[in-house]
CSV table of N, CA, C and O in Angstrom, one decimal:
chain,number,residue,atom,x,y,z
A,235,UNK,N,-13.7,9.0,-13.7
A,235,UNK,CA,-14.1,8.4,-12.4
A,235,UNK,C,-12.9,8.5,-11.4
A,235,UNK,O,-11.7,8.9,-11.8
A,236,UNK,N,-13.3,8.1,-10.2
A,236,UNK,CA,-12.0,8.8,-9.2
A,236,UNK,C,-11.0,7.3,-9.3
A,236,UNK,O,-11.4,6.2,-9.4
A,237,UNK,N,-9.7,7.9,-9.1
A,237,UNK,CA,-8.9,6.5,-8.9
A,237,UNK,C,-9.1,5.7,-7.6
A,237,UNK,O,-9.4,6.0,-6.4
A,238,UNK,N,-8.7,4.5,-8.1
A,238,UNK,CA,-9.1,3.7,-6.6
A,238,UNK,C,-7.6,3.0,-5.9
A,238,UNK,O,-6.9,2.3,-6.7
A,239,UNK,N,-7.5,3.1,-4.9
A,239,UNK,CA,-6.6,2.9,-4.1
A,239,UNK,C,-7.0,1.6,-3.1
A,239,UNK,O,-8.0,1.5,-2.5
A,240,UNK,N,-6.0,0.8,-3.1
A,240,UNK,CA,-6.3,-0.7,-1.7
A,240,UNK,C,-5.3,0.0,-0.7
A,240,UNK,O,-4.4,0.7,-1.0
A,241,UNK,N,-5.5,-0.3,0.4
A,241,UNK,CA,-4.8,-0.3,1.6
A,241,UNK,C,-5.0,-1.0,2.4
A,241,UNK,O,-6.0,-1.3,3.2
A,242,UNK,N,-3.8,-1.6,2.2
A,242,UNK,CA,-3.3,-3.0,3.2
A,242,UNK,C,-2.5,-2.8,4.7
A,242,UNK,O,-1.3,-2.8,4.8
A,243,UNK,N,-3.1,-2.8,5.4
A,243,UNK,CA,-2.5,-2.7,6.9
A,243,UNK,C,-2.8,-3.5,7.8
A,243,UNK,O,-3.9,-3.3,8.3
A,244,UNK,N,-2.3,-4.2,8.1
A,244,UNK,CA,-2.9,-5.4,9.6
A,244,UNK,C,-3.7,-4.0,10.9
A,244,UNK,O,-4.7,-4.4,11.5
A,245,UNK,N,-3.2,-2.8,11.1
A,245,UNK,CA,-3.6,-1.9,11.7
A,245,UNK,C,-5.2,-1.6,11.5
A,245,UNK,O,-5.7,-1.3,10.4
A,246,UNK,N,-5.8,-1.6,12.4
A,246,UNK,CA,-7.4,-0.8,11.8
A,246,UNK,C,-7.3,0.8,12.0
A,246,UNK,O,-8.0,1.5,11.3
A,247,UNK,N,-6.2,1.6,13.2
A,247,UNK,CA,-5.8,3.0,13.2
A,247,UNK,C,-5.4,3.3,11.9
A,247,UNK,O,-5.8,4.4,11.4
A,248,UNK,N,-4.8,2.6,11.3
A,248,UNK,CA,-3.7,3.4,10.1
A,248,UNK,C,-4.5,2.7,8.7
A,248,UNK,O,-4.1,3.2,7.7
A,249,UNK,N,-5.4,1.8,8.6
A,249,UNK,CA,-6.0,1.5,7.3
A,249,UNK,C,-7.4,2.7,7.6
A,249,UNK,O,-8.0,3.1,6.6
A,250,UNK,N,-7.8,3.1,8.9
A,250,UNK,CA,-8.9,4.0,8.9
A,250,UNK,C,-8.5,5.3,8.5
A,250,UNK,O,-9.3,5.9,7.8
A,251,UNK,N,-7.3,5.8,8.9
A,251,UNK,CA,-7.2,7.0,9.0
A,251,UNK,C,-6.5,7.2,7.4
A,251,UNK,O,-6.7,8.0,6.5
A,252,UNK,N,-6.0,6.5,7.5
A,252,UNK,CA,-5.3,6.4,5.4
A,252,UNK,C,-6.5,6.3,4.8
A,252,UNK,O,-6.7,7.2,4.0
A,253,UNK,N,-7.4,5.5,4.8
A,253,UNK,CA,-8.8,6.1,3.9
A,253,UNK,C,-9.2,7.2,4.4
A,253,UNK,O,-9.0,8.1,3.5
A,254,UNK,N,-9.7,7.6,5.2
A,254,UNK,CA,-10.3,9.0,5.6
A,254,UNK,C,-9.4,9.8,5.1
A,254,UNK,O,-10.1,10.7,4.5
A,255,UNK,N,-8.1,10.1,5.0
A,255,UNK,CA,-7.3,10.9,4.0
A,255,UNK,C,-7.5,11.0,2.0
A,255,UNK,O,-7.6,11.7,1.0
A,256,UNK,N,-7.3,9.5,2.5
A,256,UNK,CA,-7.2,9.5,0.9
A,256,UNK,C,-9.2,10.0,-0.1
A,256,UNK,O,-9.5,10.7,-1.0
A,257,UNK,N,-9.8,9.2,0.8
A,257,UNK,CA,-11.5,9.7,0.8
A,257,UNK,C,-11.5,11.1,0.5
A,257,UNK,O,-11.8,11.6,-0.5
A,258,UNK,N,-11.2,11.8,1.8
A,258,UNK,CA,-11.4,13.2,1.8
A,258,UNK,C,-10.9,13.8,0.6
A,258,UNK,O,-11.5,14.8,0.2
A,259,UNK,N,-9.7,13.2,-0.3
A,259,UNK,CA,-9.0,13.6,-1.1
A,259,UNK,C,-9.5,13.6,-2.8
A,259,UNK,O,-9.0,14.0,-3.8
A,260,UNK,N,-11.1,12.5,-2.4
A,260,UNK,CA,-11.9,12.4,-3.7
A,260,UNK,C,-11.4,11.0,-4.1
A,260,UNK,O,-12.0,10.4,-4.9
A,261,UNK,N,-10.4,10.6,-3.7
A,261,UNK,CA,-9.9,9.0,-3.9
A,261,UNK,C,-11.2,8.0,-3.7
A,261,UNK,O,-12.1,8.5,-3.1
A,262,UNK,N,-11.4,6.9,-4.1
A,262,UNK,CA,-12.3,6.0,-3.9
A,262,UNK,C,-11.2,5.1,-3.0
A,262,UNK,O,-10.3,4.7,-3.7
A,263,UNK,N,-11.2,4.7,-2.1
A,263,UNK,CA,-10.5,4.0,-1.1
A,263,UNK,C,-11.3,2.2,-0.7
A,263,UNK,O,-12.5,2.1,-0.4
A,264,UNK,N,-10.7,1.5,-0.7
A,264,UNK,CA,-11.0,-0.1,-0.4
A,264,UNK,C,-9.9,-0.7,0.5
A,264,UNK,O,-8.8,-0.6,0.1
A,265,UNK,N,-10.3,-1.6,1.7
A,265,UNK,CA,-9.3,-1.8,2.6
A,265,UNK,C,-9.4,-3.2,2.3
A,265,UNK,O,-10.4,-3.8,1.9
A,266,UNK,N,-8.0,-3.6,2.7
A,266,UNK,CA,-7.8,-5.2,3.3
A,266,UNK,C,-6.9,-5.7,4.4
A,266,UNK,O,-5.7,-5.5,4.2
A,267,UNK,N,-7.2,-6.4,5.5
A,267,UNK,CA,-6.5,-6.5,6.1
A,267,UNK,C,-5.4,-6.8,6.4
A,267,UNK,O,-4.6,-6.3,7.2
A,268,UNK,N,-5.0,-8.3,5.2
A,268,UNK,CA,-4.1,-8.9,5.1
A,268,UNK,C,-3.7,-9.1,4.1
A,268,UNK,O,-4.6,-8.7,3.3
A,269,UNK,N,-2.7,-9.5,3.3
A,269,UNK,CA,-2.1,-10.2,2.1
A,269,UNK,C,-3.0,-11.3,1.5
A,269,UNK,O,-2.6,-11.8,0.4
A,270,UNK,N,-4.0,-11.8,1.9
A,270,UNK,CA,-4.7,-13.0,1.4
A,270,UNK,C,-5.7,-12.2,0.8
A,270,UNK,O,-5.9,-12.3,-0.4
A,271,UNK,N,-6.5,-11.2,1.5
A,271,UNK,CA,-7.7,-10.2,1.6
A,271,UNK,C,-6.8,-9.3,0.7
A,271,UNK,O,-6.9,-9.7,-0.5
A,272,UNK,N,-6.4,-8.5,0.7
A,272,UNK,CA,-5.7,-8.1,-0.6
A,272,UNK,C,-5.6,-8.6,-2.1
A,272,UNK,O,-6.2,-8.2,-3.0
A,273,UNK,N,-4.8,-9.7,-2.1
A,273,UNK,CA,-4.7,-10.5,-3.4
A,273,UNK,C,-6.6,-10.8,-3.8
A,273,UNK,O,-6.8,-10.4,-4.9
A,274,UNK,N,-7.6,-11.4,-3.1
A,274,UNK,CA,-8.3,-11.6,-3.3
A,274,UNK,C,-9.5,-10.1,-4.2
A,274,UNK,O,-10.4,-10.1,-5.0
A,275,UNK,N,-8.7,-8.9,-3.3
A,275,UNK,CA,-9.9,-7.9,-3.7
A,275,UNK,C,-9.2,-7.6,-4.8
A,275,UNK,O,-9.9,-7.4,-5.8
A,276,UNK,N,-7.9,-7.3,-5.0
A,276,UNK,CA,-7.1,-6.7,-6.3
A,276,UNK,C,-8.1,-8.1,-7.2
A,276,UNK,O,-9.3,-7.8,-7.3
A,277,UNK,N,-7.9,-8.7,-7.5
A,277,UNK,CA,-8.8,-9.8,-8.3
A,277,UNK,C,-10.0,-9.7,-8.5
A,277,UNK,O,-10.4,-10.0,-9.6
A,278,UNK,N,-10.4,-9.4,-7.8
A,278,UNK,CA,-12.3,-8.8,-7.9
A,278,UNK,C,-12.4,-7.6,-8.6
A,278,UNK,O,-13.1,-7.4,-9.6
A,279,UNK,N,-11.3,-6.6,-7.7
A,279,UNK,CA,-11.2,-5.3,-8.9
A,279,UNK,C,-10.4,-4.5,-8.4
A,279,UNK,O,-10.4,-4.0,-7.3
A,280,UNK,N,-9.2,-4.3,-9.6
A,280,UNK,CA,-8.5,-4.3,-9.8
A,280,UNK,C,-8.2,-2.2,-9.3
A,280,UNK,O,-9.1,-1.3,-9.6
A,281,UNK,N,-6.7,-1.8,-8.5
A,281,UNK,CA,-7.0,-0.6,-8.5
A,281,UNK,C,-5.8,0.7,-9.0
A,281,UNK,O,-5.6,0.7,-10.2
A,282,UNK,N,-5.4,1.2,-8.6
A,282,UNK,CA,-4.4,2.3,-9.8
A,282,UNK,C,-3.4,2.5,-8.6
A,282,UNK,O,-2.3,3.1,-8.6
A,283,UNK,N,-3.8,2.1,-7.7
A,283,UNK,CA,-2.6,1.9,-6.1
A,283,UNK,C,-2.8,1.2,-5.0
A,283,UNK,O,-3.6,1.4,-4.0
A,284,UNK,N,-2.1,0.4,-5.1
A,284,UNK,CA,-2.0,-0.2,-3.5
A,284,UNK,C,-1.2,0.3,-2.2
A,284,UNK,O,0.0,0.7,-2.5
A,285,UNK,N,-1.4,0.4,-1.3
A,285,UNK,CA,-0.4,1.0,-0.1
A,285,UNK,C,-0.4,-0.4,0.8
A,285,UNK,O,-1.4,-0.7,1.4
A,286,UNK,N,0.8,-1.1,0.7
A,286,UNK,CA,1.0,-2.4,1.3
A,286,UNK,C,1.9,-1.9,2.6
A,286,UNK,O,2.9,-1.3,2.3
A,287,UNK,N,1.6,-2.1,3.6
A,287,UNK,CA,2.3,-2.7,4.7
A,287,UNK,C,3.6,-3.7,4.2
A,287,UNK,O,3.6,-4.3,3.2
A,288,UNK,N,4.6,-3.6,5.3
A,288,UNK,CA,5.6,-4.4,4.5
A,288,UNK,C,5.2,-5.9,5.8
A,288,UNK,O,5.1,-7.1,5.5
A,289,UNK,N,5.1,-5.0,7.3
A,289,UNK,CA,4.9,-6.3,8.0
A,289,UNK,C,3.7,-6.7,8.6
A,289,UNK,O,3.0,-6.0,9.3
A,290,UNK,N,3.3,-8.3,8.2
A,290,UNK,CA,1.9,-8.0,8.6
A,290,UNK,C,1.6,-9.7,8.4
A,290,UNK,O,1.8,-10.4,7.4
A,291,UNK,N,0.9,-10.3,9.7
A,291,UNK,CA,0.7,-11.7,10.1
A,291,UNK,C,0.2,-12.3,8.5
A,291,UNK,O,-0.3,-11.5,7.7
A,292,UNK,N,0.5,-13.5,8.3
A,292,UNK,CA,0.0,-14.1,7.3
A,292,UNK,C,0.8,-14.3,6.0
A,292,UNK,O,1.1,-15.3,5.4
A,293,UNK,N,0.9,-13.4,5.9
A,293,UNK,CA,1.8,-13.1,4.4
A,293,UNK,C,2.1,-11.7,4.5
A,293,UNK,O,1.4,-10.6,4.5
A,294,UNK,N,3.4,-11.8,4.7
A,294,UNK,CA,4.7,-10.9,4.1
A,294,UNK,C,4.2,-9.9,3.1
A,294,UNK,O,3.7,-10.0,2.0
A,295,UNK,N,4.7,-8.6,3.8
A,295,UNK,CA,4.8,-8.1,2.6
A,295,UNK,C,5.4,-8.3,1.3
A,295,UNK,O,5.0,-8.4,0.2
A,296,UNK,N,6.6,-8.3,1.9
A,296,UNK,CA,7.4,-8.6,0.5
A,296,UNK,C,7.3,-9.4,-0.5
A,296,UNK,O,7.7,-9.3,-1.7
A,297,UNK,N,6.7,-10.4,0.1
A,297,UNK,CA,6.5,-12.1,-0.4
A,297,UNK,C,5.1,-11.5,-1.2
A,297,UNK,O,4.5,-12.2,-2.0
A,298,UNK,N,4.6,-10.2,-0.8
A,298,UNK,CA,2.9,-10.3,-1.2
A,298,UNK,C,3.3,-9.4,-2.6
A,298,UNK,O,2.8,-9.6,-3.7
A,299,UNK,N,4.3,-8.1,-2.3
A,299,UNK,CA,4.5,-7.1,-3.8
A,299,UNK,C,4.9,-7.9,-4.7
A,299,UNK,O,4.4,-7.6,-5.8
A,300,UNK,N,5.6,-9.1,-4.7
A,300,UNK,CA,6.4,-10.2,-5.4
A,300,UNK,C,4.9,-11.2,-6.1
A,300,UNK,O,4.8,-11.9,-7.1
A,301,UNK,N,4.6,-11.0,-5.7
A,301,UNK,CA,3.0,-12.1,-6.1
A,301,UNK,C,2.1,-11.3,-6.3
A,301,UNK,O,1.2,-11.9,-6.8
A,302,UNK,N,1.8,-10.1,-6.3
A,302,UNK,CA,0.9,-9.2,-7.0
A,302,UNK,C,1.9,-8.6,-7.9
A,302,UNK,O,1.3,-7.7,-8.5
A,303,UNK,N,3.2,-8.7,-8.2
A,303,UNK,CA,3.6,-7.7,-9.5
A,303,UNK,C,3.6,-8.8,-10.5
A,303,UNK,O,3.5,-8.6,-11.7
A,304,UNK,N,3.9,-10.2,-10.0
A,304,UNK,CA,3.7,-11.1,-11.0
A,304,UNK,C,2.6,-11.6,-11.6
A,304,UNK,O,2.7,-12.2,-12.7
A,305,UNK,N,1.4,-11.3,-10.9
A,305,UNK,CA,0.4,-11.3,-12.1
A,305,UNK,C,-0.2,-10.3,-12.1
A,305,UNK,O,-1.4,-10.5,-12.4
A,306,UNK,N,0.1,-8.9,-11.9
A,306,UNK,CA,-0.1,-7.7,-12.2
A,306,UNK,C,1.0,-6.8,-12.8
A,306,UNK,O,1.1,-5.7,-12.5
A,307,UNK,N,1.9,-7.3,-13.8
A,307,UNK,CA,2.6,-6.4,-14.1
A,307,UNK,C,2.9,-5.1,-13.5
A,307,UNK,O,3.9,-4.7,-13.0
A,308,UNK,N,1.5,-4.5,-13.9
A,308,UNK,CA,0.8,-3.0,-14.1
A,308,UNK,C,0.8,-2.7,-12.8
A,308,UNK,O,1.1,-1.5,-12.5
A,309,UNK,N,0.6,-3.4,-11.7
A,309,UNK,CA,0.2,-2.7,-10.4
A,309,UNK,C,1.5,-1.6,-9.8
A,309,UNK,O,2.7,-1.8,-9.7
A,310,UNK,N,0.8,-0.5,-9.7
A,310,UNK,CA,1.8,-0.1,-8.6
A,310,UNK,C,1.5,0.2,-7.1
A,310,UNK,O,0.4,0.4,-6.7
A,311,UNK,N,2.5,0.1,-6.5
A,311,UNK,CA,2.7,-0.2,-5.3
A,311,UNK,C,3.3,1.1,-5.0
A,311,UNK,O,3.9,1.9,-5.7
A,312,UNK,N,2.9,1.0,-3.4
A,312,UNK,CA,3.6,2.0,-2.0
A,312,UNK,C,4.0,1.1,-1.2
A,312,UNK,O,3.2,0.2,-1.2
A,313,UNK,N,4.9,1.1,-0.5
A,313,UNK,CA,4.9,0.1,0.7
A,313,UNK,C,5.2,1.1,1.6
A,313,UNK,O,5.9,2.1,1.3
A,314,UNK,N,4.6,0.8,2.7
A,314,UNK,CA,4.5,0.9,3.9
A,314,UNK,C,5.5,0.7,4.8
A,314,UNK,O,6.0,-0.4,4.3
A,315,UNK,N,6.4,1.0,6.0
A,315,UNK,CA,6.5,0.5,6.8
A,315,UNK,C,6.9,1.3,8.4
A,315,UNK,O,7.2,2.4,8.3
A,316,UNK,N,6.8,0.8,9.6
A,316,UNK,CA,7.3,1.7,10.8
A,316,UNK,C,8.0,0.7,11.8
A,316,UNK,O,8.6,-0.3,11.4
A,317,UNK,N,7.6,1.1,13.2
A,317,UNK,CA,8.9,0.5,14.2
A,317,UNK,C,9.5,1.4,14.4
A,317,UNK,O,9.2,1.7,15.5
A,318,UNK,N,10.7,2.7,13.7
A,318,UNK,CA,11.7,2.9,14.0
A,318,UNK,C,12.9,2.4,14.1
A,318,UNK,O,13.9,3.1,14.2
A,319,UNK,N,12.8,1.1,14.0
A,319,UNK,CA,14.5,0.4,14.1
A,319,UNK,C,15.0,1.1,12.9
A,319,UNK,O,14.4,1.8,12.1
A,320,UNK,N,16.0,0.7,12.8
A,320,UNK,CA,17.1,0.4,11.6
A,320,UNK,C,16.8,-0.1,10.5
A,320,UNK,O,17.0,0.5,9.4
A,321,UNK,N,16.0,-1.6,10.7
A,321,UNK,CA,15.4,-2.0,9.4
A,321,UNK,C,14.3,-1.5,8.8
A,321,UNK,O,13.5,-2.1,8.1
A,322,UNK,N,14.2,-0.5,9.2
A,322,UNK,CA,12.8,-0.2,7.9
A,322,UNK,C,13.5,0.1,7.0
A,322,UNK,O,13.4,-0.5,6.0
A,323,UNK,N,14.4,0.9,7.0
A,323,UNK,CA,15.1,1.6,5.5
A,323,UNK,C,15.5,0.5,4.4
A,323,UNK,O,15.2,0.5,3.2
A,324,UNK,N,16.2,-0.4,5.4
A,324,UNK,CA,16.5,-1.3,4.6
A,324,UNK,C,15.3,-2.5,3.9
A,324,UNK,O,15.5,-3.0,2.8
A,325,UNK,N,14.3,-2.6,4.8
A,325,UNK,CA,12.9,-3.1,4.2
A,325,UNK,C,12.6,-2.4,3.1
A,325,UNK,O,12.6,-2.6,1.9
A,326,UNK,N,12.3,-1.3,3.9
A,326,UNK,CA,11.7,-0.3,2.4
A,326,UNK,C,12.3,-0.4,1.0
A,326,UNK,O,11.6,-0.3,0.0
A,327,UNK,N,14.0,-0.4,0.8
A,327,UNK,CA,14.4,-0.2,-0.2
A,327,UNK,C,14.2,-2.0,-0.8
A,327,UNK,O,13.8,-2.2,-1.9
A,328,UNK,N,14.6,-3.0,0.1
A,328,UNK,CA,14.4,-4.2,-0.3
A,328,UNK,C,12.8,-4.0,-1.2
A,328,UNK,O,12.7,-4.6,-2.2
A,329,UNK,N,11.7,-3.3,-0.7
A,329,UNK,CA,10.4,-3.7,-1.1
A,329,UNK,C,10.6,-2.7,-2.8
A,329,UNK,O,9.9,-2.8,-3.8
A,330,UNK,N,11.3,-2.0,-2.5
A,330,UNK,CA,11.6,-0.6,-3.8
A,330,UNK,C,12.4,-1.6,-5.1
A,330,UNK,O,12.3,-1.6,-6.4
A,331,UNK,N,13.3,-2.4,-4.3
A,331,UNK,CA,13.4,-3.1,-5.3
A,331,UNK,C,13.1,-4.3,-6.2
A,331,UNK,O,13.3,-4.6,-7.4
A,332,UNK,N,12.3,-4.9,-5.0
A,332,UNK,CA,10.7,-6.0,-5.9
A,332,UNK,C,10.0,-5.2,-6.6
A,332,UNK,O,9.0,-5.8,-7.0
A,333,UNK,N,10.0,-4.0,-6.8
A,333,UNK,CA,9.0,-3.6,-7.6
A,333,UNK,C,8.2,-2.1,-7.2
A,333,UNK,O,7.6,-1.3,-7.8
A,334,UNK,N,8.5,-2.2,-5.6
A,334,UNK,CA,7.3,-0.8,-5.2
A,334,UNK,C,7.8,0.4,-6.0
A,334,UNK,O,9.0,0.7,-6.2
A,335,UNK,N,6.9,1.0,-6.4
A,335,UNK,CA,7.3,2.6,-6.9
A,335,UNK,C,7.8,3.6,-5.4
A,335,UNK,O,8.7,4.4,-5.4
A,336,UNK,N,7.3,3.3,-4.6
A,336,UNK,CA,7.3,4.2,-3.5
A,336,UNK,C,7.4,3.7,-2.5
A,336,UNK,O,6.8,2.6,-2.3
A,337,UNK,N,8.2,4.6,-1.1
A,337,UNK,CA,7.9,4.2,-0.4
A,337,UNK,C,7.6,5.2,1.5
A,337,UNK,O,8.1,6.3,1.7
A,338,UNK,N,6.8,4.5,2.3
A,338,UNK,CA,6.5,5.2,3.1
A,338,UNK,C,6.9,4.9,4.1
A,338,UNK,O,6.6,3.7,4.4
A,339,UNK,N,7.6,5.8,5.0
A,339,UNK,CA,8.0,5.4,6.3
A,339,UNK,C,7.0,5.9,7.4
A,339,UNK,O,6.5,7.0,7.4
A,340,UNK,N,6.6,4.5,8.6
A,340,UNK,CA,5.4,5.1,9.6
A,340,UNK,C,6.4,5.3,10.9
A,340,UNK,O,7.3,4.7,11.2
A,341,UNK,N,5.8,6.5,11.7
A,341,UNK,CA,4.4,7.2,11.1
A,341,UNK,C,4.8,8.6,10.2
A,341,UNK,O,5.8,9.3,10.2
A,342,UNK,N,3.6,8.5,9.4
A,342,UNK,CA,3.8,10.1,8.0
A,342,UNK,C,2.1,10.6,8.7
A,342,UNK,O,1.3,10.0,9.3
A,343,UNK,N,2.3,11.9,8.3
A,343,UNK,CA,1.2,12.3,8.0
A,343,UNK,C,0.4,13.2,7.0
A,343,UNK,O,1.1,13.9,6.3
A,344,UNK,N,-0.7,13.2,6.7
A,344,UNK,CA,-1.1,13.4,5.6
A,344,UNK,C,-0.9,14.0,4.4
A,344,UNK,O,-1.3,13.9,3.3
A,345,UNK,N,0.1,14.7,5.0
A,345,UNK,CA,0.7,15.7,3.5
A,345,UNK,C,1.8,14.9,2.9
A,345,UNK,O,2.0,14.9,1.7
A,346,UNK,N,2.4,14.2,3.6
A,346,UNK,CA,3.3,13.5,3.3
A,346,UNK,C,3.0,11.9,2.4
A,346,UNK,O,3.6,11.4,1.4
A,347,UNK,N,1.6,11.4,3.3
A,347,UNK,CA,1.0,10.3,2.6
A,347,UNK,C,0.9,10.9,0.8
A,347,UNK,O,1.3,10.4,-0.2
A,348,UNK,N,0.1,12.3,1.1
A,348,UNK,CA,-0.8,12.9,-0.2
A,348,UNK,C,0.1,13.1,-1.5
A,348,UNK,O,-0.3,13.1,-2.6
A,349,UNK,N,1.3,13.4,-1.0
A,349,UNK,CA,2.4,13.7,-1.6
A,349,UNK,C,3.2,12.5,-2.3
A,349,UNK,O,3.5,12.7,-3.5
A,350,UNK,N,3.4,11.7,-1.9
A,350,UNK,CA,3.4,10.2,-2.2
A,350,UNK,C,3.2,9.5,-3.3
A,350,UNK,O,3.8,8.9,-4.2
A,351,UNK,N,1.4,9.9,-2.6
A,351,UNK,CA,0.6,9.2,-3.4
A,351,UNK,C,0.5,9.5,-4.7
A,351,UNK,O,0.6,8.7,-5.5
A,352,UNK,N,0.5,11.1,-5.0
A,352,UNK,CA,0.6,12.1,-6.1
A,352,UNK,C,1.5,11.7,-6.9
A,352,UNK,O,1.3,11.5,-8.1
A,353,UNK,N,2.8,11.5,-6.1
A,353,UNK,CA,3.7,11.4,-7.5
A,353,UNK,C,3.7,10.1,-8.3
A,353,UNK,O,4.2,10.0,-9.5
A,354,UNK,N,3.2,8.9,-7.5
A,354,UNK,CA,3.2,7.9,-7.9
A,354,UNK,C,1.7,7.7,-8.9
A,354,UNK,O,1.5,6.7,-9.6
A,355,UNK,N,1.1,8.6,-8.8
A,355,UNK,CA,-0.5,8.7,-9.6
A,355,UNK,C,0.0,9.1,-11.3
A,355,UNK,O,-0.3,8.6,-12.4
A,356,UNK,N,1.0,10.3,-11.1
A,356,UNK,CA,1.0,10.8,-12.0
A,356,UNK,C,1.0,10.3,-13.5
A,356,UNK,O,1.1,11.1,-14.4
């Protein structure tokens, strides 16, 4: 069966267009908007990757990889992040070190998402 992926983005551009990627790719794709909606669907059922946003109203990314690796061991994670400033890198690596396997600086585009994704599938 195909693997299934969450994607977490407060964005409706970038949680649409990241499933239509990942879809087209044979992936089974499920969105959530927030960290609450996330936690809740990983719980319902459970999937072989998340692609978390690091910033996003409600609950923190980071505060959210930290609380889904803790009762998910097993999960692996991508985190997300853009802006352009300075801190993303350092977000991103902060989020690499709670736990994400990977990570993605916005904006990527598809080959780059796909590539990603891949190695962290493997």
């Amino acid at each position: 069966s195909a693997m299934r992926i969450l994607v977490t983005d407060d964005g409706e551009r970038i949680r649409e267009a990241t499933s239509d990627i990942l879809q087209h790719e044979g992936y089974e794709v499920a969105v959530a908007r927030d960290g609450h909606e996330l936690m809740r669907e990983y719980r319902k059922q459970t999937a072989d990757l998340v692609l978390c946003d690091v910033f996003m109203p409600g609950k923190d990314g980071l505060e959210l990889i930290g609380e889904l690796l803790k009762d998910f061991p097993q999960a692996r994670i991508i985190a997300m992040s853009g802006g352009g400033h300075h801190g993303v890198l350092n977000v991103l690596q902060m989020a690499r070190h709670l736990g994400a396997k990977d990570i993605l600086a916005k904006p990527f585009g598809s080959e780059k998402l796909l590539e990603v994704v891949r190695r962290v599938l493997v």
